[in-house]
Coordinates of C-alpha atoms in Angstrom, one line a residue:
M3 CA 133.5 -44.8 -97.4
K4 CA 134.6 -48.2 -96.0
D5 CA 132.1 -50.7 -94.8
T6 CA 132.4 -51.0 -91.0
P7 CA 130.5 -53.0 -88.4
E8 CA 129.2 -49.7 -86.9
R9 CA 127.9 -48.2 -90.1
P10 CA 127.8 -50.0 -93.5
A11 CA 128.9 -48.1 -96.6
P12 CA 125.8 -46.9 -98.6
R13 CA 124.7 -49.4 -101.3
P14 CA 122.4 -48.6 -104.2
Q15 CA 118.8 -49.6 -103.5
E16 CA 117.1 -52.2 -105.6
H17 CA 114.9 -50.4 -108.1
R18 CA 113.5 -53.3 -110.1
W19 CA 112.8 -57.0 -109.7
S20 CA 115.8 -59.3 -110.4
K21 CA 117.1 -62.7 -109.4
R22 CA 118.8 -61.1 -106.4
L23 CA 115.6 -59.5 -105.2
V24 CA 113.7 -62.7 -105.6
L25 CA 116.3 -64.4 -103.4
W26 CA 115.9 -61.6 -100.8
A27 CA 112.1 -62.1 -100.9
A28 CA 112.5 -65.8 -100.3
V29 CA 114.9 -65.3 -97.4
L30 CA 112.8 -62.6 -95.7
T31 CA 109.7 -64.8 -96.1
L32 CA 111.6 -67.7 -94.5
A33 CA 112.3 -65.4 -91.5
N34 CA 108.6 -64.6 -91.2
V35 CA 107.6 -68.3 -91.5
L36 CA 109.5 -68.7 -88.3
A37 CA 107.1 -66.4 -86.4
D38 CA 104.2 -68.6 -87.5
V39 CA 106.0 -71.8 -86.6
A40 CA 107.3 -70.6 -83.3
I41 CA 103.9 -69.3 -82.1
G42 CA 101.5 -71.8 -83.8
S43 CA 103.2 -75.2 -84.1
P44 CA 103.4 -76.1 -80.4
M45 CA 99.6 -75.9 -80.4
M46 CA 99.6 -79.0 -82.6
V47 CA 101.1 -81.0 -79.6
L48 CA 99.2 -79.2 -76.8
P49 CA 97.7 -82.4 -75.3
Q50 CA 101.1 -84.0 -75.2
L51 CA 102.6 -81.0 -73.5
L52 CA 99.9 -80.9 -70.8
E53 CA 100.4 -84.6 -70.1
H54 CA 104.2 -84.3 -70.1
F55 CA 104.3 -81.4 -67.6
H56 CA 101.3 -82.7 -65.6
T57 CA 99.5 -79.4 -65.8
D58 CA 96.1 -78.1 -67.0
Q59 CA 97.3 -74.6 -67.8
A60 CA 96.7 -74.8 -71.5
A61 CA 96.1 -71.1 -71.7
W62 CA 99.6 -70.2 -70.5
L63 CA 101.2 -72.7 -72.9
N64 CA 99.1 -71.3 -75.7
A65 CA 99.6 -67.6 -75.1
S66 CA 103.1 -67.4 -73.7
A67 CA 105.1 -66.8 -76.9
M68 CA 102.7 -64.2 -78.2
L69 CA 102.8 -62.3 -74.8
A70 CA 106.6 -62.5 -74.9
G71 CA 106.5 -61.1 -78.4
A72 CA 104.6 -58.0 -77.1
L73 CA 107.3 -57.6 -74.4
W74 CA 110.2 -57.9 -76.9
S75 CA 108.8 -55.7 -79.6
P76 CA 109.4 -52.2 -78.4
L77 CA 113.0 -52.9 -77.4
L78 CA 113.9 -54.7 -80.6
A79 CA 112.1 -52.1 -82.8
K80 CA 114.0 -49.2 -81.4
S81 CA 117.3 -51.2 -81.4
S82 CA 116.9 -51.9 -85.1
D83 CA 116.8 -48.2 -85.9
I84 CA 120.1 -47.6 -84.0
F85 CA 122.1 -50.8 -84.6
G86 CA 120.7 -52.0 -87.9
K87 CA 117.8 -54.0 -89.1
R88 CA 119.7 -57.0 -90.4
R89 CA 121.8 -57.3 -87.2
M90 CA 118.7 -57.2 -85.0
L91 CA 116.9 -59.7 -87.3
I92 CA 119.7 -62.2 -87.0
G93 CA 119.8 -61.7 -83.3
T94 CA 116.0 -62.2 -83.1
L95 CA 116.3 -65.5 -85.1
L96 CA 119.1 -66.7 -82.9
L97 CA 117.0 -65.9 -79.8
A98 CA 114.1 -67.9 -81.2
C99 CA 116.5 -70.8 -82.0
T100 CA 117.8 -70.8 -78.4
G101 CA 114.2 -70.7 -77.1
A102 CA 113.2 -73.7 -79.2
L103 CA 116.2 -75.7 -77.9
V104 CA 115.3 -74.8 -74.3
C105 CA 111.7 -76.0 -74.9
L106 CA 113.2 -79.1 -76.5
V107 CA 115.1 -80.2 -73.3
A108 CA 112.9 -78.5 -70.7
P109 CA 112.5 -80.8 -67.6
S110 CA 109.8 -78.6 -66.0
I111 CA 107.0 -76.3 -67.1
W112 CA 108.9 -73.2 -65.7
I113 CA 111.9 -73.8 -67.9
F114 CA 109.6 -74.5 -70.8
L115 CA 108.0 -71.1 -70.3
V116 CA 111.5 -69.5 -70.3
G117 CA 112.0 -71.2 -73.7
R118 CA 108.7 -69.8 -75.0
F119 CA 109.7 -66.4 -73.7
L120 CA 112.8 -66.5 -75.9
Q121 CA 110.9 -68.0 -78.8
G122 CA 108.5 -65.0 -78.6
A123 CA 111.3 -62.9 -80.0
A124 CA 110.3 -64.4 -83.4
F125 CA 107.2 -62.1 -83.3
A126 CA 109.6 -59.2 -84.1
A127 CA 110.8 -60.9 -87.3
I128 CA 107.8 -59.6 -89.2
F129 CA 108.3 -55.9 -88.6
L130 CA 112.1 -56.2 -88.9
T131 CA 111.7 -57.7 -92.4
V132 CA 109.3 -54.8 -93.3
A133 CA 111.7 -52.1 -92.0
L134 CA 114.6 -53.8 -93.8
A135 CA 112.7 -54.0 -97.1
R136 CA 111.9 -50.3 -96.9
Q137 CA 115.6 -49.4 -96.8
I138 CA 117.2 -51.8 -99.2
C139 CA 114.7 -51.1 -102.0
T140 CA 113.2 -48.1 -103.6
P141 CA 109.7 -47.2 -102.3
R142 CA 107.8 -48.8 -105.2
V143 CA 109.7 -52.1 -105.1
A144 CA 109.8 -52.1 -101.3
M145 CA 106.0 -51.9 -101.1
A146 CA 105.5 -54.9 -103.4
L147 CA 108.2 -56.8 -101.5
I148 CA 106.5 -56.0 -98.1
G149 CA 103.2 -57.3 -99.5
L150 CA 104.9 -60.5 -100.5
V151 CA 106.9 -61.2 -97.3
T152 CA 104.2 -60.3 -94.8
S153 CA 101.6 -62.6 -96.5
G154 CA 103.7 -65.3 -98.1
S155 CA 104.2 -67.1 -94.9
S156 CA 100.5 -67.9 -94.7
L157 CA 101.1 -70.6 -97.3
V158 CA 102.7 -72.5 -94.4
G159 CA 99.3 -72.5 -92.7
I160 CA 97.9 -74.6 -95.6
I161 CA 100.7 -77.2 -95.7
E162 CA 102.1 -77.2 -92.2
P163 CA 99.6 -79.7 -90.7
F164 CA 100.3 -82.2 -93.5
L165 CA 104.0 -81.8 -93.1
M166 CA 104.3 -81.8 -89.3
Q167 CA 101.8 -84.4 -88.3
P168 CA 103.8 -87.4 -89.7
V169 CA 106.9 -86.0 -88.0
I170 CA 105.0 -85.7 -84.7
D171 CA 103.6 -89.2 -85.0
A172 CA 107.1 -90.6 -85.7
F173 CA 109.2 -88.6 -83.2
G174 CA 106.8 -87.2 -80.6
Y175 CA 106.0 -83.7 -79.5
R176 CA 109.7 -82.6 -79.1
S177 CA 110.1 -82.8 -82.9
V178 CA 108.1 -79.5 -83.2
F179 CA 110.7 -77.6 -81.2
L180 CA 113.6 -79.3 -83.1
M181 CA 112.1 -78.2 -86.4
A182 CA 111.6 -74.7 -85.1
A183 CA 115.2 -74.5 -83.9
L184 CA 116.5 -75.8 -87.3
L185 CA 114.3 -73.4 -89.2
A186 CA 115.5 -70.4 -87.1
A187 CA 119.1 -71.3 -87.5
A188 CA 118.7 -71.7 -91.3
A189 CA 116.9 -68.4 -91.5
A190 CA 119.6 -66.6 -89.5
L191 CA 122.3 -68.1 -91.8
C192 CA 120.5 -67.1 -94.9
V193 CA 119.9 -63.5 -93.7
R194 CA 123.6 -63.2 -92.8
A195 CA 124.7 -64.6 -96.1
F196 CA 122.3 -62.9 -98.6
I197 CA 120.6 -59.8 -97.1
P198 CA 122.5 -56.4 -97.0
E199 CA 122.4 -54.3 -93.9
S200 CA 120.0 -51.3 -93.8
P201 CA 122.0 -48.2 -94.9
V202 CA 120.1 -45.7 -92.6
R203 CA 120.7 -45.6 -88.9
G204 CA 119.3 -43.4 -86.1
T205 CA 121.3 -41.9 -83.4
G206 CA 121.0 -41.6 -79.6
R207 CA 120.4 -44.1 -76.9
I208 CA 117.7 -46.7 -76.1
D209 CA 115.3 -45.8 -73.3
V210 CA 115.4 -49.3 -71.7
T211 CA 113.2 -48.3 -68.8
G212 CA 110.5 -47.0 -71.3
A213 CA 110.8 -50.2 -73.4
L214 CA 110.3 -52.4 -70.4
L215 CA 107.4 -50.4 -69.1
L216 CA 105.7 -50.4 -72.5
G217 CA 106.4 -54.0 -73.3
G218 CA 105.6 -55.2 -69.8
G219 CA 102.3 -53.2 -69.8
L220 CA 101.2 -54.5 -73.1
C221 CA 102.2 -58.1 -72.1
A222 CA 100.2 -57.8 -68.9
V223 CA 97.0 -56.3 -70.5
L224 CA 97.1 -58.9 -73.3
A225 CA 97.7 -61.7 -70.8
Y226 CA 94.6 -60.5 -68.9
T227 CA 92.6 -60.5 -72.1
S228 CA 93.8 -63.8 -73.3
L229 CA 93.8 -65.8 -70.0
G230 CA 91.0 -64.2 -68.0
R231 CA 88.3 -66.5 -69.4
D232 CA 90.2 -69.6 -68.2
L233 CA 91.6 -68.2 -64.9
G234 CA 88.7 -66.0 -63.9
W235 CA 88.3 -62.3 -64.8
L236 CA 87.8 -61.2 -61.2
S237 CA 90.3 -63.6 -59.6
G238 CA 93.0 -62.0 -57.5
G239 CA 95.8 -62.9 -59.8
M240 CA 94.1 -61.5 -62.9
I241 CA 93.1 -58.3 -61.2
T242 CA 96.6 -57.8 -60.0
L243 CA 97.9 -58.5 -63.5
L244 CA 95.6 -56.0 -65.1
T245 CA 96.4 -53.3 -62.5
A246 CA 100.1 -53.8 -63.0
G247 CA 99.7 -53.6 -66.8
A248 CA 97.7 -50.4 -66.6
A249 CA 100.2 -48.9 -64.2
A250 CA 103.1 -49.8 -66.4
L251 CA 101.5 -48.2 -69.5
A252 CA 100.7 -45.1 -67.5
G253 CA 104.3 -44.9 -66.3
W254 CA 105.5 -45.4 -69.9
A255 CA 103.3 -42.6 -71.2
F256 CA 104.4 -40.3 -68.4
L257 CA 108.1 -41.1 -69.1
A258 CA 107.7 -40.7 -72.9
L259 CA 106.4 -37.2 -72.6
R260 CA 109.4 -36.1 -70.5
V261 CA 112.6 -37.9 -71.7
E262 CA 114.5 -36.6 -74.7
E263 CA 114.6 -39.8 -76.7
P264 CA 111.6 -42.0 -75.7
I265 CA 111.1 -45.5 -77.1
I266 CA 108.1 -44.2 -79.0
D267 CA 107.9 -40.4 -79.3
L268 CA 104.2 -39.7 -78.6
R269 CA 104.8 -36.0 -79.5
A270 CA 105.9 -37.0 -83.1
L271 CA 102.8 -39.1 -83.8
G272 CA 100.9 -37.0 -86.3
R273 CA 97.3 -37.2 -87.5
P274 CA 98.0 -39.6 -90.5
I275 CA 99.9 -42.2 -88.4
L276 CA 97.2 -42.1 -85.6
L277 CA 94.5 -42.6 -88.2
T278 CA 96.5 -45.5 -89.7
L279 CA 96.8 -47.1 -86.3
L280 CA 93.1 -46.6 -85.5
A281 CA 92.1 -48.3 -88.8
L282 CA 94.5 -51.2 -88.2
V283 CA 93.4 -52.0 -84.6
L284 CA 89.7 -52.1 -85.7
A285 CA 90.3 -54.0 -88.9
A286 CA 92.7 -56.5 -87.3
G287 CA 90.1 -57.2 -84.6
S288 CA 87.5 -57.7 -87.2
F289 CA 89.3 -60.1 -89.5
R290 CA 90.9 -62.1 -86.7
S291 CA 87.6 -62.6 -84.9
M292 CA 86.1 -63.7 -88.2
L293 CA 88.9 -66.2 -88.8
Q294 CA 88.3 -67.5 -85.3
L295 CA 84.5 -67.8 -86.0
T296 CA 85.2 -69.7 -89.2
S297 CA 87.3 -72.3 -87.3
I298 CA 84.5 -72.7 -84.7
V299 CA 81.6 -72.9 -87.2
A300 CA 83.5 -75.4 -89.3
Q301 CA 83.4 -77.9 -86.5
V302 CA 79.6 -77.7 -85.9
P303 CA 77.7 -80.4 -87.9
P304 CA 74.4 -79.2 -89.6
E305 CA 72.7 -82.2 -88.1
L306 CA 72.5 -80.5 -84.7
G307 CA 69.7 -78.3 -86.1
L308 CA 71.0 -75.1 -84.7
G309 CA 70.4 -73.0 -87.8
Y310 CA 74.1 -73.0 -88.7
G311 CA 77.0 -75.4 -89.0
L312 CA 79.4 -76.6 -91.8
G313 CA 81.0 -79.8 -90.4
D314 CA 81.5 -82.0 -93.4
G315 CA 84.9 -83.9 -93.6
E316 CA 87.2 -82.8 -96.4
A317 CA 85.1 -79.7 -97.2
V318 CA 86.0 -78.3 -93.8
A319 CA 89.7 -78.6 -94.6
V320 CA 89.0 -76.5 -97.7
L321 CA 87.1 -74.0 -95.6
L322 CA 90.1 -73.6 -93.1
A323 CA 92.7 -73.4 -95.9
A324 CA 90.8 -70.7 -98.0
P325 CA 91.7 -67.8 -95.7
N326 CA 95.4 -68.6 -95.8
L327 CA 95.3 -68.6 -99.6
G328 CA 93.4 -65.4 -99.5
I329 CA 96.0 -63.8 -97.2
V330 CA 98.7 -64.5 -99.7
I331 CA 96.7 -63.2 -102.7
G332 CA 95.5 -60.1 -100.8
G333 CA 98.9 -59.1 -99.4
T334 CA 100.8 -59.6 -102.6
C335 CA 98.2 -57.6 -104.7
A336 CA 98.1 -54.8 -102.0
G337 CA 101.8 -54.4 -102.2
W338 CA 101.8 -54.2 -106.0
I339 CA 99.0 -51.6 -105.9
A340 CA 100.7 -49.6 -103.2
G341 CA 103.8 -49.3 -105.3
R342 CA 101.7 -47.6 -108.0
F343 CA 98.9 -45.7 -106.2
G344 CA 100.1 -45.5 -102.6
P345 CA 99.2 -47.7 -99.7
A346 CA 96.1 -45.8 -98.5
L347 CA 94.0 -47.1 -101.4
P348 CA 94.6 -50.8 -100.9
L349 CA 94.1 -50.4 -97.2
F350 CA 90.6 -49.0 -97.8
V351 CA 89.8 -51.6 -100.5
G352 CA 90.9 -54.4 -98.1
I353 CA 88.6 -53.0 -95.4
A354 CA 85.7 -52.7 -97.8
V355 CA 86.2 -56.3 -99.1
G356 CA 86.4 -57.5 -95.5
A357 CA 83.1 -55.7 -94.6
V358 CA 81.2 -57.2 -97.5
A359 CA 82.5 -60.7 -96.9
T360 CA 81.8 -60.5 -93.2
F361 CA 78.2 -59.5 -93.5
A362 CA 77.7 -62.2 -96.2
M363 CA 78.7 -64.7 -93.5
V364 CA 75.3 -64.1 -91.9
A365 CA 74.1 -66.5 -94.5
G366 CA 77.5 -68.3 -95.0
V367 CA 77.5 -69.9 -91.6
S368 CA 75.0 -72.5 -92.9
V369 CA 76.0 -72.6 -96.6
L370 CA 79.4 -74.2 -97.2
P371 CA 80.2 -72.8 -100.7
L372 CA 79.3 -69.3 -99.5
A373 CA 81.4 -69.8 -96.4
I374 CA 84.4 -70.9 -98.4
A375 CA 84.1 -67.8 -100.6
C376 CA 83.7 -65.5 -97.6
G377 CA 86.6 -67.1 -95.8
A378 CA 88.8 -66.5 -98.9
L379 CA 87.7 -62.9 -99.1
V380 CA 88.2 -62.2 -95.4
G381 CA 91.7 -63.7 -95.9
M382 CA 92.3 -61.4 -98.8
A383 CA 91.2 -58.5 -96.7
A384 CA 93.5 -59.6 -93.9
G385 CA 96.5 -59.8 -96.2
A386 CA 95.8 -56.4 -97.8
I387 CA 95.2 -54.7 -94.5
G388 CA 98.4 -56.1 -92.9
A389 CA 100.6 -55.3 -95.9
S390 CA 99.1 -51.8 -96.5
G391 CA 99.3 -51.0 -92.8
Y392 CA 103.0 -51.6 -92.7
N393 CA 103.5 -49.8 -96.0
L394 CA 101.5 -46.8 -95.0
A395 CA 102.9 -46.3 -91.5
T396 CA 106.5 -46.7 -92.6
S397 CA 106.0 -44.3 -95.5
L398 CA 104.8 -41.6 -93.1
E399 CA 108.0 -41.8 -91.0
A400 CA 111.6 -40.7 -91.6
P401 CA 113.9 -43.6 -92.5
E402 CA 115.7 -43.6 -89.2
R403 CA 112.4 -44.3 -87.3
Q404 CA 110.9 -46.9 -89.6
G405 CA 111.9 -49.8 -87.5
T406 CA 110.2 -48.3 -84.4
T407 CA 107.1 -47.5 -86.5
A408 CA 106.9 -51.0 -88.0
G409 CA 107.1 -52.5 -84.5
L410 CA 104.3 -50.2 -83.4
V411 CA 102.1 -51.6 -86.3
S412 CA 102.8 -55.2 -85.2
V413 CA 101.8 -54.4 -81.6
V414 CA 98.6 -52.6 -82.7
L415 CA 97.7 -55.6 -85.0
A416 CA 98.2 -58.0 -82.1
L417 CA 96.3 -55.8 -79.7
G418 CA 93.3 -55.6 -82.0
S419 CA 93.4 -59.3 -82.7
V420 CA 93.4 -60.3 -79.1
V421 CA 90.9 -57.8 -77.7
F422 CA 88.2 -58.2 -80.3
S423 CA 88.6 -62.0 -80.6
F424 CA 88.0 -62.1 -76.9
A425 CA 84.9 -59.9 -77.3
G426 CA 83.6 -62.3 -79.9
G427 CA 84.3 -65.3 -77.7
E428 CA 82.3 -63.7 -74.9
V429 CA 79.4 -63.2 -77.3
L430 CA 79.4 -66.9 -78.1
K431 CA 79.9 -67.8 -74.4
A432 CA 76.9 -65.8 -73.4
T433 CA 74.7 -67.6 -75.9
L434 CA 75.7 -71.3 -75.3
V435 CA 73.2 -74.0 -75.9
P436 CA 73.0 -76.0 -72.7
G437 CA 74.0 -79.7 -73.1
T438 CA 74.9 -79.4 -76.8
F439 CA 78.4 -80.1 -77.9
A440 CA 80.4 -80.3 -81.2
G441 CA 83.1 -82.7 -80.4
D442 CA 84.3 -81.7 -76.9
A443 CA 83.3 -78.0 -77.2
P444 CA 80.0 -76.5 -76.3
V445 CA 78.2 -74.6 -79.1
S446 CA 76.2 -71.4 -79.2
T447 CA 72.8 -70.5 -80.6
A448 CA 72.4 -69.1 -84.2
T449 CA 71.5 -65.8 -82.6
G450 CA 74.9 -65.7 -80.9
V451 CA 76.7 -66.6 -84.1
H452 CA 74.8 -63.9 -86.1
L453 CA 75.5 -61.3 -83.5
Y454 CA 79.2 -62.2 -83.6
V455 CA 79.2 -61.7 -87.4
V456 CA 77.4 -58.3 -87.1
M457 CA 79.9 -57.2 -84.4
A458 CA 82.8 -58.0 -86.7
G459 CA 81.1 -56.3 -89.6
A460 CA 80.5 -53.2 -87.5
L461 CA 84.3 -53.1 -86.7
F462 CA 85.1 -53.1 -90.4
L463 CA 82.7 -50.2 -91.0
L464 CA 84.3 -48.2 -88.1
A465 CA 87.7 -49.0 -89.6
A466 CA 86.6 -47.7 -92.9
V467 CA 86.1 -44.2 -91.5
P468 CA 89.8 -43.4 -90.9
A469 CA 90.7 -45.4 -94.0
I470 CA 88.6 -43.1 -96.1
M471 CA 90.2 -40.1 -94.6
L472 CA 93.6 -41.4 -95.4
A473 CA 92.6 -42.4 -98.9
R474 CA 91.2 -39.0 -99.6
N475 CA 94.4 -37.3 -98.5
R476 CA 96.8 -39.9 -99.7
P477 CA 100.2 -38.7 -101.0
A478 CA 101.2 -39.2 -104.6
A479 CA 102.3 -42.7 -105.5
P480 CA 106.0 -43.3 -104.9
V481 CA 108.2 -42.8 -108.0
P482 CA 111.6 -44.3 -108.7
P483 CA 114.5 -42.0 -108.0
E484 CA 115.8 -40.0 -110.9
A485 CA 119.1 -40.9 -112.4
P486 CA 121.9 -38.6 -111.3
R487 CA 122.6 -35.7 -113.6
L488 CA 126.1 -35.1 -114.8
P489 CA 127.4 -31.6 -114.3
V490 CA 127.2 -29.5 -117.5
P491 CA 130.6 -27.9 -118.4
Q492 CA 130.5 -24.2 -118.2
A493 CA 132.0 -22.2 -121.1
S494 CA 135.2 -20.5 -120.2
G495 CA 135.2 -16.7 -120.4
R496 CA 138.8 -16.7 -121.1

């Protein structure tokens, strides 16, 4: 069969680690790094952006790319199953590159937000690399590769401030967007040059209406959750946004149960995939809220006498770097374990480690060495949960639906992160110490911090329930395909 643009000729899947597979891992990790840079790097120049655009809407500048990612994800996920994972990954990277260039030259905040909307497509890079890995490698190798590419980009979180700050100081805030554009273009070229196209394609059409309803509804609900604190939970605009989001999601669900080929087939979501998504939304909320708390507690000096606080110069840098290192270790190990024992086991282990580390932070909020150890363990849990969630969910689906499923996992992880991080923030807000500040931010009582930790630990315990159910009924570990058997000549009767 000839290789055509519509459907590539089947290629043998990679069944062992080789120089070529290491190259693929590096390229796919580079694509995932873009998502972190596109969403996170502009926050390094937030004060300059606010001054340049003469606005105080920091919340919109902060959340715009992530909200756009929620809007893009359903459409890009379904498209990848029909048109090919590599093709959609390249398109996503080029969209993000275009968005960075728009932000670079934007003369007004509205054009800047258009650029951030395009940059938000980078959010899809993560699940597209997962779906692509599942189809260009055998299951055992793919699970290890997924663990590596979903967590390897966290290394950037350790070195990015040290690399970017001198560039920002020398060339100003626009350099962040120039670097993001160059990185996106380089990643697109590398994917085009080195990564093969996925051999499996789905058929049918894309339910564009359903994709827009689902993506728009998620975007509106996440926007309400992310921005309500700054803009007023009961303000007219926020209530309208929440109502519109709920109506869009209801319309999507109504449509999904009636059209022949919905963007996500609710009728096909069996018990294992629903248990997986439940575990992920709870676990993601827990580890993201704990990473948020770590960054807050790290800025509070013990001299304030609040009963907690870790602010201590260079030691704080170690505290903030430890979770990123833990994510790399946890995700890589979880992928390796999943290839031998199945992904349900490392998912449960990651949740268990996260629960232990979270409850240990009750004491760790005032003891720096313990806080560093707990931060590293929470990072390991986050890496293991993310990698195992993608591995488990995609292994439960037919190959022609793995792109859609990986996209659903990304949305669920983002949803849990935003909703429960907001809940933790409200706990701290309700327990503020009047007139007491760490830097420019008000601080909470020790009771509020401890309550926050207990809430996060309880989420981990709740996530362990579906994880245990999945681990007890996990399928056998994936095995490499058997070598093809040659036909045995039959003895002639003549």
